[in-house]
Coordinates of C-alpha atoms in Angstrom, one line a residue:
Chain B
M189 CA -89.7 18.7 28.6
K190 CA -90.4 22.1 29.9
N191 CA -92.7 24.6 27.5
K192 CA -89.5 27.4 27.8
K193 CA -90.1 30.5 25.6
F194 CA -88.8 33.9 25.3
V195 CA -88.9 36.6 22.8
V196 CA -86.2 38.1 20.5
G197 CA -85.9 42.1 19.5
L198 CA -83.8 42.4 17.0
V199 CA -83.3 46.2 16.4
Q200 CA -82.7 47.5 12.8
M201 CA -81.6 50.7 12.4
S202 CA -79.7 53.0 10.5
M203 CA -76.1 54.6 11.1
G204 CA -74.8 58.3 12.3
K205 CA -71.4 59.9 11.7
N206 CA -71.2 60.7 15.1
P207 CA -71.2 57.2 17.6
N208 CA -72.5 59.2 20.7
D209 CA -75.7 60.1 18.6
N210 CA -75.8 56.3 17.9
L211 CA -75.3 54.6 21.3
K212 CA -77.7 57.3 22.2
K213 CA -80.2 55.8 19.9
A214 CA -79.5 52.6 20.6
V215 CA -80.3 52.7 23.4
S216 CA -83.3 54.2 23.1
W217 CA -84.7 51.4 20.9
I218 CA -83.4 48.4 24.1
D219 CA -85.8 50.9 25.7
K220 CA -88.6 50.3 23.4
A221 CA -88.0 46.6 22.5
S222 CA -88.0 46.5 26.3
K223 CA -91.6 47.7 26.7
K224 CA -93.0 45.6 23.8
R225 CA -91.4 42.6 25.6
A226 CA -88.5 41.6 24.5
D227 CA -86.4 39.2 26.5
V228 CA -83.2 38.7 24.5
I229 CA -82.1 42.2 22.3
C230 CA -79.6 42.2 19.4
L231 CA -78.2 44.9 17.7
P232 CA -76.9 45.3 14.3
E233 CA -72.6 44.5 13.7
L234 CA -70.4 47.5 14.9
F235 CA -73.9 49.5 15.7
R236 CA -71.9 52.6 16.9
S237 CA -70.4 54.5 14.1
Q238 CA -71.0 54.0 10.1
Y239 CA -69.7 51.1 8.1
F240 CA -65.8 52.3 8.2
C241 CA -64.6 49.0 6.6
Q242 CA -65.0 50.5 2.9
V243 CA -61.9 52.4 3.4
E244 CA -59.0 51.1 4.7
D245 CA -57.5 54.3 6.9
I246 CA -55.7 53.9 10.1
K247 CA -58.1 57.0 11.6
N248 CA -60.7 54.4 11.8
F249 CA -58.7 52.2 14.6
E250 CA -59.8 55.2 17.2
L251 CA -63.1 54.3 16.7
A252 CA -62.0 51.1 18.4
E253 CA -62.8 50.4 22.3
T254 CA -61.8 47.9 25.3
I255 CA -64.6 45.3 26.7
P256 CA -65.8 46.5 28.7
G257 CA -65.5 50.0 27.9
E258 CA -68.4 53.2 27.6
T259 CA -70.3 51.0 25.5
T260 CA -70.6 48.3 27.6
E261 CA -70.4 50.0 30.6
V262 CA -73.8 52.4 28.6
I263 CA -75.7 49.6 27.7
G264 CA -75.2 47.3 31.0
K265 CA -77.5 49.9 32.6
T266 CA -79.9 49.8 30.1
A267 CA -79.9 46.1 30.0
K268 CA -80.3 46.1 33.9
K269 CA -82.7 48.7 34.1
N270 CA -84.9 46.7 31.7
G271 CA -84.2 43.3 33.1
V272 CA -83.1 42.3 29.5
V273 CA -80.4 40.3 27.9
V274 CA -78.6 42.5 24.8
I275 CA -76.0 41.3 22.4
V276 CA -73.8 43.8 21.9
P277 CA -71.6 44.1 18.7
L278 CA -68.6 45.8 19.3
F279 CA -64.9 47.6 17.3
E280 CA -63.3 45.4 19.9
K281 CA -59.6 47.2 20.9
R282 CA -57.8 44.2 22.4
A283 CA -54.4 45.7 22.5
A284 CA -52.7 47.7 20.1
G285 CA -52.4 46.5 16.9
V286 CA -54.9 43.5 18.0
Y287 CA -58.5 44.7 17.2
H288 CA -61.6 42.4 16.7
N289 CA -65.2 42.2 15.6
S290 CA -67.0 41.1 18.3
S291 CA -70.0 40.6 19.9
V292 CA -70.6 40.9 24.0
I293 CA -73.1 39.3 26.1
I294 CA -74.7 41.8 28.9
D295 CA -77.2 39.8 31.0
D296 CA -80.3 40.9 32.5
K297 CA -78.4 42.0 35.3
G298 CA -76.0 44.5 33.5
K299 CA -72.9 42.6 33.6
I300 CA -70.6 41.0 30.5
T301 CA -71.7 37.4 30.9
G302 CA -69.6 36.1 27.0
L303 CA -67.4 37.6 24.6
Y304 CA -67.5 36.6 20.6
R305 CA -64.9 37.1 18.2
K306 CA -66.0 37.0 14.6
M307 CA -64.1 33.6 13.2
H308 CA -64.6 34.5 9.7
I309 CA -63.5 37.7 8.3
P310 CA -64.1 39.0 4.8
D311 CA -62.1 40.8 2.2
D312 CA -64.2 42.6 -0.2
P313 CA -64.4 45.5 -2.6
A314 CA -65.3 48.0 0.6
Y315 CA -65.7 45.3 3.0
Y316 CA -61.9 45.5 3.7
E317 CA -62.3 43.9 7.1
K318 CA -59.3 41.7 7.3
F319 CA -57.4 45.5 7.3
Y320 CA -59.0 46.1 10.5
F321 CA -59.6 42.7 12.0
T322 CA -57.7 40.0 13.8
P323 CA -60.1 36.3 13.0
G324 CA -61.3 35.7 16.2
D325 CA -59.4 33.2 18.2
L326 CA -62.4 31.9 21.1
G327 CA -63.8 29.7 19.0
F328 CA -67.7 29.4 18.0
K329 CA -70.0 30.1 21.1
S330 CA -73.2 29.3 22.7
F331 CA -73.9 30.9 25.9
K332 CA -76.6 30.3 28.9
T333 CA -78.9 33.5 30.0
R334 CA -82.1 33.2 31.9
F335 CA -84.0 33.0 29.1
G336 CA -82.3 30.6 27.4
N337 CA -79.4 29.7 25.2
I338 CA -78.2 32.2 22.6
G339 CA -75.2 31.0 19.9
T340 CA -73.7 34.4 18.6
L341 CA -71.8 34.6 14.9
I342 CA -71.6 38.0 13.7
C343 CA -72.2 38.7 9.4
W344 CA -69.8 37.1 7.5
D345 CA -70.2 33.8 9.9
Q346 CA -73.2 33.5 7.9
W347 CA -71.9 32.0 5.1
Y348 CA -70.4 29.0 6.8
P349 CA -71.9 25.9 7.8
E350 CA -70.3 24.9 10.3
G351 CA -70.6 27.6 12.7
A352 CA -73.7 27.4 12.6
R353 CA -73.8 23.9 13.2
I354 CA -70.8 23.8 16.0
T355 CA -72.9 26.9 17.6
A356 CA -75.9 24.4 17.8
L357 CA -73.9 21.5 19.1
Q358 CA -73.3 23.9 22.2
G359 CA -77.1 23.9 22.7
A360 CA -77.6 27.1 21.2
E361 CA -81.6 27.8 20.4
V362 CA -81.1 30.5 18.0
L363 CA -78.4 31.5 16.3
F364 CA -78.1 35.9 16.1
Y365 CA -76.4 37.2 13.2
P366 CA -75.8 40.7 14.0
T367 CA -74.9 41.7 10.2
A368 CA -73.8 45.2 8.5
I369 CA -74.6 44.1 4.2
G370 CA -75.8 46.1 1.6
W371 CA -76.1 46.4 -2.1
H372 CA -73.1 48.2 -4.1
P373 CA -75.5 50.4 -6.1
H374 CA -73.8 49.4 -9.1
E375 CA -74.3 46.1 -9.1
K376 CA -77.5 46.1 -7.7
K377 CA -80.1 46.0 -10.6
E378 CA -78.0 43.0 -12.9
H379 CA -77.1 41.3 -9.1
G380 CA -79.2 42.9 -6.3
K381 CA -81.8 40.1 -6.6
A382 CA -79.4 36.8 -6.4
Q383 CA -77.4 37.9 -3.6
F384 CA -80.7 39.1 -1.0
E385 CA -81.6 36.3 -1.9
S386 CA -78.6 33.8 -1.2
W387 CA -78.2 35.4 2.5
M388 CA -81.9 34.6 3.1
T389 CA -81.4 30.8 1.5
V390 CA -78.1 29.6 3.3
Q391 CA -79.1 31.4 6.7
R392 CA -82.3 29.6 6.7
G393 CA -80.4 26.4 5.2
H394 CA -78.5 26.5 9.1
A395 CA -81.9 27.0 10.7
I396 CA -83.1 23.5 9.1
A397 CA -80.2 21.7 8.9
N398 CA -79.8 22.3 12.9
G399 CA -83.3 22.6 14.0
V400 CA -82.7 25.8 15.3
Y401 CA -84.1 29.7 15.1
V402 CA -82.3 31.4 13.4
A403 CA -82.1 35.7 14.0
A404 CA -80.3 38.2 11.4
V405 CA -80.0 41.7 12.4
N406 CA -79.0 44.3 9.4
R407 CA -79.2 47.8 9.0
V408 CA -80.4 50.0 7.1
G409 CA -79.2 53.2 4.6
T410 CA -76.7 54.3 2.1
E411 CA -73.5 55.2 4.0
K412 CA -70.5 56.5 1.9
Q413 CA -66.9 57.0 3.1
I414 CA -65.5 58.3 0.3
K415 CA -66.9 61.2 -0.9
D416 CA -68.4 61.1 -4.3
S417 CA -68.6 57.2 -4.2
A418 CA -71.6 55.3 -4.1
G419 CA -71.4 54.0 -1.1
I420 CA -72.9 50.8 0.0
Q421 CA -76.8 51.0 0.1
F422 CA -77.3 48.2 3.4
W423 CA -80.3 46.0 2.7
G424 CA -82.0 46.2 6.0
S425 CA -84.7 43.2 6.2
S426 CA -83.8 42.0 9.4
F427 CA -85.2 38.8 9.7
I428 CA -86.1 36.1 12.2
A429 CA -86.5 32.0 11.2
D430 CA -88.3 28.9 12.5
P431 CA -86.4 26.0 12.6
Q432 CA -87.7 24.2 10.2
G433 CA -86.4 27.6 8.2
V434 CA -90.1 28.8 7.8
I435 CA -89.8 32.8 7.9
L436 CA -91.4 34.6 11.3
A437 CA -90.8 38.1 10.6
Q438 CA -88.6 40.2 8.2
A439 CA -88.4 43.7 8.4
S440 CA -88.3 46.3 5.5
V441 CA -85.5 47.2 3.2
D442 CA -85.1 50.8 4.3
K443 CA -86.5 51.6 7.9
E444 CA -85.5 51.6 11.6
E445 CA -87.6 49.2 13.3
I446 CA -87.7 46.5 16.1
L447 CA -88.7 42.9 15.1
L448 CA -89.6 40.6 17.4
A449 CA -90.9 36.7 17.8
E450 CA -90.8 34.2 20.1
I451 CA -88.7 31.3 20.1
N452 CA -89.7 28.3 21.7
S453 CA -87.9 25.4 23.4
S454 CA -90.5 23.2 22.8
R455 CA -90.9 23.4 19.2
V456 CA -87.1 23.3 18.7
E457 CA -87.5 19.8 20.3
Y458 CA -90.7 18.9 18.3
I459 CA -89.0 19.6 14.5
R460 CA -86.0 18.2 15.8
Q461 CA -87.9 14.9 16.5
N462 CA -89.4 15.5 13.6
W463 CA -86.6 16.0 11.1
P464 CA -83.9 13.8 13.5
F465 CA -80.6 14.9 11.4
L466 CA -78.3 15.4 14.8
R467 CA -79.7 11.4 15.4
D468 CA -77.8 10.4 11.9
R469 CA -74.4 12.6 11.8
R470 CA -71.7 10.5 10.5
V471 CA -68.8 12.2 12.8
D472 CA -66.6 9.2 12.2
A473 CA -66.6 10.9 8.9
Y474 CA -66.3 14.3 8.7
S475 CA -62.3 14.9 9.3
G476 CA -62.6 16.5 5.7
I477 CA -63.6 19.4 7.1
E478 CA -60.4 20.3 8.6
E479 CA -58.8 21.0 5.7
R480 CA -58.4 23.3 3.2
F481 CA -59.1 21.3 0.1
L482 CA -58.7 18.1 -0.4
D483 CA -57.1 18.2 -3.8
G484 CA -57.0 15.3 -5.8
K485 CA -58.6 12.9 -3.5
Chain S
M82 CA -59.3 29.2 -17.3
K83 CA -61.1 27.2 -20.0
N84 CA -64.5 27.8 -20.4
K85 CA -65.8 23.8 -20.1
K86 CA -69.5 23.0 -20.4
F87 CA -71.8 20.1 -20.0
V88 CA -74.9 19.0 -19.8
V89 CA -76.9 17.2 -17.1
G90 CA -79.9 15.3 -17.1
L91 CA -82.2 13.9 -14.4
V92 CA -84.4 11.5 -15.4
Q93 CA -87.7 12.3 -12.7
M94 CA -89.5 8.7 -13.2
S95 CA -92.5 6.9 -11.5
M96 CA -92.0 3.2 -10.8
G97 CA -94.0 0.4 -11.0
K98 CA -94.2 -3.0 -9.3
N99 CA -91.7 -5.2 -12.0
P100 CA -88.3 -4.0 -11.7
N101 CA -87.3 -5.1 -15.3
D102 CA -89.9 -2.7 -16.6
N103 CA -88.6 0.2 -14.4
L104 CA -85.1 -0.8 -16.0
K105 CA -86.4 -0.7 -19.3
K106 CA -88.1 2.1 -18.5
A107 CA -85.2 3.9 -17.5
V108 CA -82.9 2.8 -20.5
S109 CA -85.8 5.0 -22.5
W110 CA -85.4 8.1 -20.6
I111 CA -81.2 7.9 -20.6
D112 CA -82.0 7.4 -24.8
K113 CA -84.2 10.0 -25.0
A114 CA -82.4 12.4 -22.7
S115 CA -79.3 11.7 -24.9
K116 CA -80.7 12.7 -27.8
K117 CA -81.8 15.8 -25.4
R118 CA -77.8 16.8 -25.8
A119 CA -77.3 15.3 -21.6
D120 CA -73.9 14.3 -21.2
V121 CA -74.1 13.4 -17.5
I122 CA -77.7 11.8 -16.6
C123 CA -78.8 10.7 -13.0
L124 CA -81.9 8.4 -12.2
P125 CA -83.9 8.5 -9.0
E126 CA -82.6 7.1 -6.0
L127 CA -83.4 2.9 -5.8
F128 CA -84.8 3.3 -8.9
R129 CA -85.6 -0.3 -9.8
S130 CA -88.2 -0.5 -7.9
Q131 CA -90.8 1.1 -5.8
Y132 CA -90.1 2.6 -2.5
F133 CA -90.0 -0.6 -0.4
C134 CA -88.7 0.4 2.6
Q135 CA -92.1 1.4 3.9
V136 CA -92.6 -1.6 5.2
E137 CA -89.8 -4.1 7.4
D138 CA -89.3 -7.0 5.3
I139 CA -86.4 -9.2 4.5
K140 CA -87.9 -10.4 1.1
N141 CA -87.5 -7.0 -0.2
F142 CA -83.9 -8.4 0.5
E143 CA -84.2 -9.7 -2.5
L144 CA -84.7 -6.8 -4.5
A145 CA -80.7 -6.2 -3.9
E146 CA -78.4 -6.6 -6.9
T147 CA -74.7 -6.8 -7.0
I148 CA -72.4 -4.7 -8.7
P149 CA -71.6 -5.5 -11.2
G150 CA -74.9 -6.9 -12.0
E151 CA -77.7 -6.7 -13.9
T152 CA -78.8 -3.0 -13.9
T153 CA -75.0 -2.3 -14.5
E154 CA -74.8 -4.2 -17.8
V155 CA -77.8 -3.0 -18.8
I156 CA -77.1 0.4 -17.8
G157 CA -73.1 0.4 -19.4
K158 CA -74.9 -0.9 -22.7
T159 CA -77.0 2.3 -22.7
A160 CA -74.1 4.6 -21.8
K161 CA -71.6 3.6 -23.8
K162 CA -74.2 3.5 -27.1
N163 CA -74.8 7.1 -25.9
G164 CA -71.5 8.7 -25.0
V165 CA -73.1 9.2 -21.9
V166 CA -71.9 9.1 -18.1
V167 CA -75.1 7.9 -16.2
I168 CA -75.2 7.6 -12.2
V169 CA -77.1 4.6 -11.2
P170 CA -78.3 4.2 -7.8
L171 CA -79.2 0.6 -6.4
F172 CA -79.9 -1.8 -3.6
E173 CA -76.6 -3.1 -3.4
K174 CA -76.0 -6.5 -2.2
R175 CA -72.4 -6.2 -0.9
A176 CA -72.2 -9.7 0.8
A177 CA -75.2 -11.7 3.0
G178 CA -76.7 -9.4 5.3
V179 CA -75.0 -6.1 4.2
Y180 CA -76.3 -4.1 1.8
H181 CA -76.1 -0.5 1.0
N182 CA -78.1 2.5 -0.6
S183 CA -75.5 3.2 -3.3
S184 CA -75.2 5.3 -6.6
V185 CA -72.4 3.5 -9.4
I186 CA -70.6 5.8 -11.9
I187 CA -71.3 4.8 -15.3
D188 CA -68.9 6.2 -18.0
D189 CA -69.3 7.1 -21.5
K190 CA -67.2 3.7 -22.5
G191 CA -69.9 1.8 -20.5
K192 CA -67.4 1.0 -17.6
I193 CA -67.9 1.3 -14.0
T194 CA -65.4 3.9 -12.6
G195 CA -67.1 5.0 -9.0
L196 CA -69.3 3.6 -6.6
Y197 CA -70.6 5.7 -3.5
R198 CA -72.5 4.2 -0.6
K199 CA -75.5 6.2 0.8
M200 CA -73.2 7.8 4.4
H201 CA -76.2 9.3 6.2
I202 CA -79.7 6.6 7.0
P203 CA -82.9 7.6 7.8
D204 CA -85.5 5.9 9.5
D205 CA -88.6 7.3 9.9
P206 CA -92.3 6.1 9.6
A207 CA -92.4 5.1 6.1
Y208 CA -89.1 5.4 5.8
Y209 CA -87.6 2.4 7.5
E210 CA -84.0 2.6 6.0
K211 CA -81.9 1.7 8.7
F212 CA -83.5 -1.9 8.3
Y213 CA -82.0 -2.6 4.9
F214 CA -79.0 -0.4 4.2
T215 CA -76.0 -0.6 6.4
P216 CA -74.1 2.9 6.5
G217 CA -71.9 3.8 4.1
D218 CA -68.3 2.9 4.5
L219 CA -66.3 4.6 1.7
G220 CA -67.0 8.3 2.2
F221 CA -67.9 11.4 1.0
K222 CA -67.2 11.1 -3.6
S223 CA -66.1 13.6 -6.7
F224 CA -65.5 11.4 -9.2
K225 CA -63.7 12.7 -12.5
T226 CA -65.6 12.3 -15.8
R227 CA -64.4 12.9 -19.0
F228 CA -67.4 15.7 -18.7
G229 CA -66.6 17.2 -15.8
N230 CA -66.3 16.4 -12.0
I231 CA -69.4 15.2 -10.1
G232 CA -70.0 14.6 -6.8
T233 CA -72.6 12.1 -5.7
L234 CA -74.6 12.1 -2.0
I235 CA -78.5 10.1 -1.9
C236 CA -81.4 11.7 0.1
W237 CA -81.2 11.9 3.3
D238 CA -77.4 13.1 2.9
Q239 CA -79.0 15.9 1.5
W240 CA -79.7 17.6 4.9
Y241 CA -76.3 17.7 5.9
P242 CA -74.2 20.5 4.8
E243 CA -70.7 18.4 5.6
G244 CA -71.8 16.1 2.7
A245 CA -71.5 19.3 0.2
R246 CA -69.2 20.1 2.2
I247 CA -66.5 17.5 1.8
T248 CA -67.8 16.8 -1.9
A249 CA -67.2 20.1 -3.0
L250 CA -63.8 20.3 -1.3
Q251 CA -62.7 17.0 -3.1
G252 CA -63.4 19.1 -6.6
A253 CA -66.9 18.6 -7.9
E254 CA -68.5 20.9 -9.8
V255 CA -72.3 19.4 -9.2
L256 CA -73.6 17.8 -6.2
F257 CA -76.0 14.9 -7.6
Y258 CA -78.8 14.1 -5.5
P259 CA -81.0 11.3 -6.2
T260 CA -83.9 11.5 -3.9
A261 CA -86.9 9.5 -3.1
I262 CA -88.8 12.2 -0.9
G263 CA -92.8 12.4 -0.1
W264 CA -95.4 13.3 2.1
H265 CA -97.6 11.5 3.4
P266 CA -101.2 12.4 2.2
H267 CA -102.3 12.7 6.3
E268 CA -99.9 15.9 6.9
K269 CA -99.8 17.1 3.6
K270 CA -102.0 20.1 4.1
E271 CA -100.4 20.4 7.7
H272 CA -96.7 20.7 7.1
G273 CA -96.3 19.6 3.1
K274 CA -95.5 23.5 2.2
A275 CA -92.8 23.7 4.9
Q276 CA -91.4 20.1 4.4
F277 CA -91.3 20.4 0.3
E278 CA -89.9 24.1 1.4
S279 CA -87.3 23.3 3.4
W280 CA -86.1 20.6 1.3
M281 CA -85.5 23.2 -1.6
T282 CA -83.8 25.3 1.1
V283 CA -81.8 22.9 2.4
Q284 CA -80.1 22.1 -0.9
R285 CA -79.8 25.4 -2.2
G286 CA -77.8 26.6 1.0
H287 CA -75.5 24.1 -0.4
A288 CA -75.1 25.4 -3.3
I289 CA -74.1 29.1 -2.0
A290 CA -72.0 27.9 0.7
N291 CA -70.6 25.8 -1.6
G292 CA -70.6 27.4 -5.2
V293 CA -71.4 24.3 -6.8
Y294 CA -74.3 23.2 -8.5
V295 CA -77.3 21.1 -6.9
A296 CA -79.2 18.9 -8.6
A297 CA -82.1 16.7 -7.2
V298 CA -83.4 13.8 -8.8
N299 CA -86.8 12.7 -7.6
R300 CA -89.4 9.8 -7.9
V301 CA -92.9 11.1 -8.9
G302 CA -96.6 9.4 -7.7
T303 CA -98.3 7.5 -5.3
E304 CA -96.9 4.4 -3.7
K305 CA -98.6 2.0 -1.5
Q306 CA -96.3 -1.2 0.0
I307 CA -99.1 -2.0 2.7
K308 CA -102.9 -2.5 1.0
D309 CA -105.3 0.5 2.5
S310 CA -102.8 2.6 3.8
A311 CA -102.1 5.9 2.6
G312 CA -98.8 5.5 1.0
I313 CA -96.6 7.9 0.2
Q314 CA -96.9 10.8 -2.2
F315 CA -93.7 11.6 -3.7
W316 CA -93.5 14.9 -4.7
G317 CA -91.0 15.3 -8.0
S318 CA -89.6 18.8 -8.1
S319 CA -86.9 17.8 -9.1
F320 CA -84.4 20.4 -9.9
I321 CA -80.9 21.9 -10.5
A322 CA -79.5 25.0 -8.8
D323 CA -76.4 27.1 -9.9
P324 CA -73.8 28.0 -7.4
Q325 CA -75.4 31.1 -6.3
G326 CA -78.5 28.6 -5.4
V327 CA -80.5 30.0 -8.0
I328 CA -82.9 27.2 -9.2
L329 CA -81.9 27.1 -13.1
A330 CA -84.9 24.5 -13.7
Q331 CA -87.5 22.4 -11.9
A332 CA -89.7 19.9 -12.4
S333 CA -93.1 19.2 -12.0
V334 CA -94.8 17.0 -9.0
D335 CA -96.2 14.3 -10.9
K336 CA -95.7 14.0 -14.5
E337 CA -92.2 11.8 -15.9
E338 CA -89.8 14.1 -17.3
I339 CA -86.1 14.8 -18.7
L340 CA -84.2 18.0 -17.1
L341 CA -81.6 19.5 -18.5
A342 CA -79.1 22.3 -17.5
E343 CA -75.6 22.9 -18.4
I344 CA -72.8 22.9 -15.6
N345 CA -70.2 25.8 -16.7
S346 CA -67.0 25.4 -14.5
S347 CA -66.4 29.3 -15.5
R348 CA -69.6 29.9 -13.6
V349 CA -68.4 28.0 -10.6
E350 CA -65.2 30.1 -10.8
Y351 CA -66.8 33.5 -11.2
I352 CA -69.5 32.9 -8.3
R353 CA -66.4 31.9 -5.6
Q354 CA -64.3 34.7 -6.6
N355 CA -67.2 36.9 -5.8
W356 CA -68.6 35.2 -2.9
P357 CA -65.2 34.0 -1.8
F358 CA -66.5 31.3 1.0
L359 CA -63.6 28.8 1.2
R360 CA -60.8 31.1 0.4
D361 CA -62.1 32.4 5.0
R362 CA -63.1 28.6 6.3
R363 CA -61.3 28.5 9.6
V364 CA -59.8 24.9 9.3
D365 CA -58.6 25.7 12.5
A366 CA -61.5 25.8 14.3
Y367 CA -63.9 23.0 13.1
S368 CA -62.6 20.1 15.1
G369 CA -66.0 20.5 17.3
I370 CA -67.9 19.0 14.1
E371 CA -66.7 15.5 14.4
E372 CA -68.3 15.6 17.8
R373 CA -71.8 13.9 18.2
F374 CA -73.1 16.8 20.6
L375 CA -70.8 19.5 22.9
D376 CA -72.5 19.3 26.1
G377 CA -71.9 21.9 28.3
K378 CA -68.9 22.9 26.0

């Protein structure tokens, strides 16, 4: 097999109140990542704004935009200029009343070549996503790019082995998880460590079970959507795990930075030959997965 | 909800060449675990013998036994005497030419109340299980016991999120993985750490994704089935993870011992309410799981 390699660049950034400033900042980080030889660059979930889902407010629908739209146009130019693929997470306005939490794939010619709409939508205190986002209707997706096959999932998807599996079965060698996750400051002391470790562990588990790289891209900074609230302290810590779950690179908890790692098709194949999990799957016996709960079985 | 609790006891032991000695030793450990207030006790995979799958030799089929049979009779008496449930992993002789790697559930009255046949069968150098074991045909299983709902899987199953998910969806609060896993001494230095950590991580991932306890029960000792071979160094390290993936207890790498931990239904419910992954599953979009590979999708 050809020893195909490419470099992923994860942009860990903080978001200000002005969406245009966030877009400019993202472009600047894409340029920097390109100079550091990244081929496929991924931005954090909903990178154009602060994490507005801390509240339910219809004014926030003004943040949604069409695809194609301003963001894909601006990022497209940068992608073309640098000859890189960019994964661009957006608040997608599909139609009046139909909005998605999406990721657009923009290729190295600046063209839109793929769209993923977040399949699993959370709803927790200060993560009121069910108010804003219609669950995705495009299924789980792997995309062929000039550099390699990439799978795109988003944040809450990272807790679901099914999404990782179906994306890997389509040929993805790396699963990207643009993310916005953090601590509620009031519970960080008691629960923060276990929450953070669960987040790392379950994603490393996807890497291991599927023999794929996993790249999680989080934001940093504390954001308050309600005055005098504690807000959310986004925990950064973006990381790239190899197909055995080994952490290749991990970012800080609180700084903007680019995280780089090499994706190697030969490594995927080597690990899958040594740990041949895909060979032995009992596809005849998995139908229960499609049930909500197997009551009384 | 009633705050239902019970104690699991994992018997980490080494196996000698004489199956009768191994049975006696297991009975002795069950007695000890019962005295320490274990309610549900689990033995390691194929506990009656050394790990014969290091070689392909039809003489080893002599180790197989019927269910019910000698082992279930002997363990049944111990279970009844102590009032405990025991998970008994066996080399099952089902018919001439049909053998399984199985686990029998024996209840606190000493009766056989459940049977699981290993679904995923490995075949790696020195783990030639496909030669001996017909893949299970009973599907994934959760069992109601006097103490609580328990799921039984076996070793290689631990790498498959599908098995963990389907077992948890049937109501299991704890997934038991009787195991026989170790290092090839010649590759331990280079790969041992990553292999061991992958094993821990993927199982902790099942605990997190499903909000269940996970109990892995391994053997210890170095066993050589071929004279002058290096054999396998079984890595012990049996452990119990809570529904958030936190390690509650872990055994040594090389000693026989009992590992105890409390299973608490309220903890399962609390974690699932705080991390409501089961609520948001996209059961409409998981059909790809039942395919071997999604070529060209």
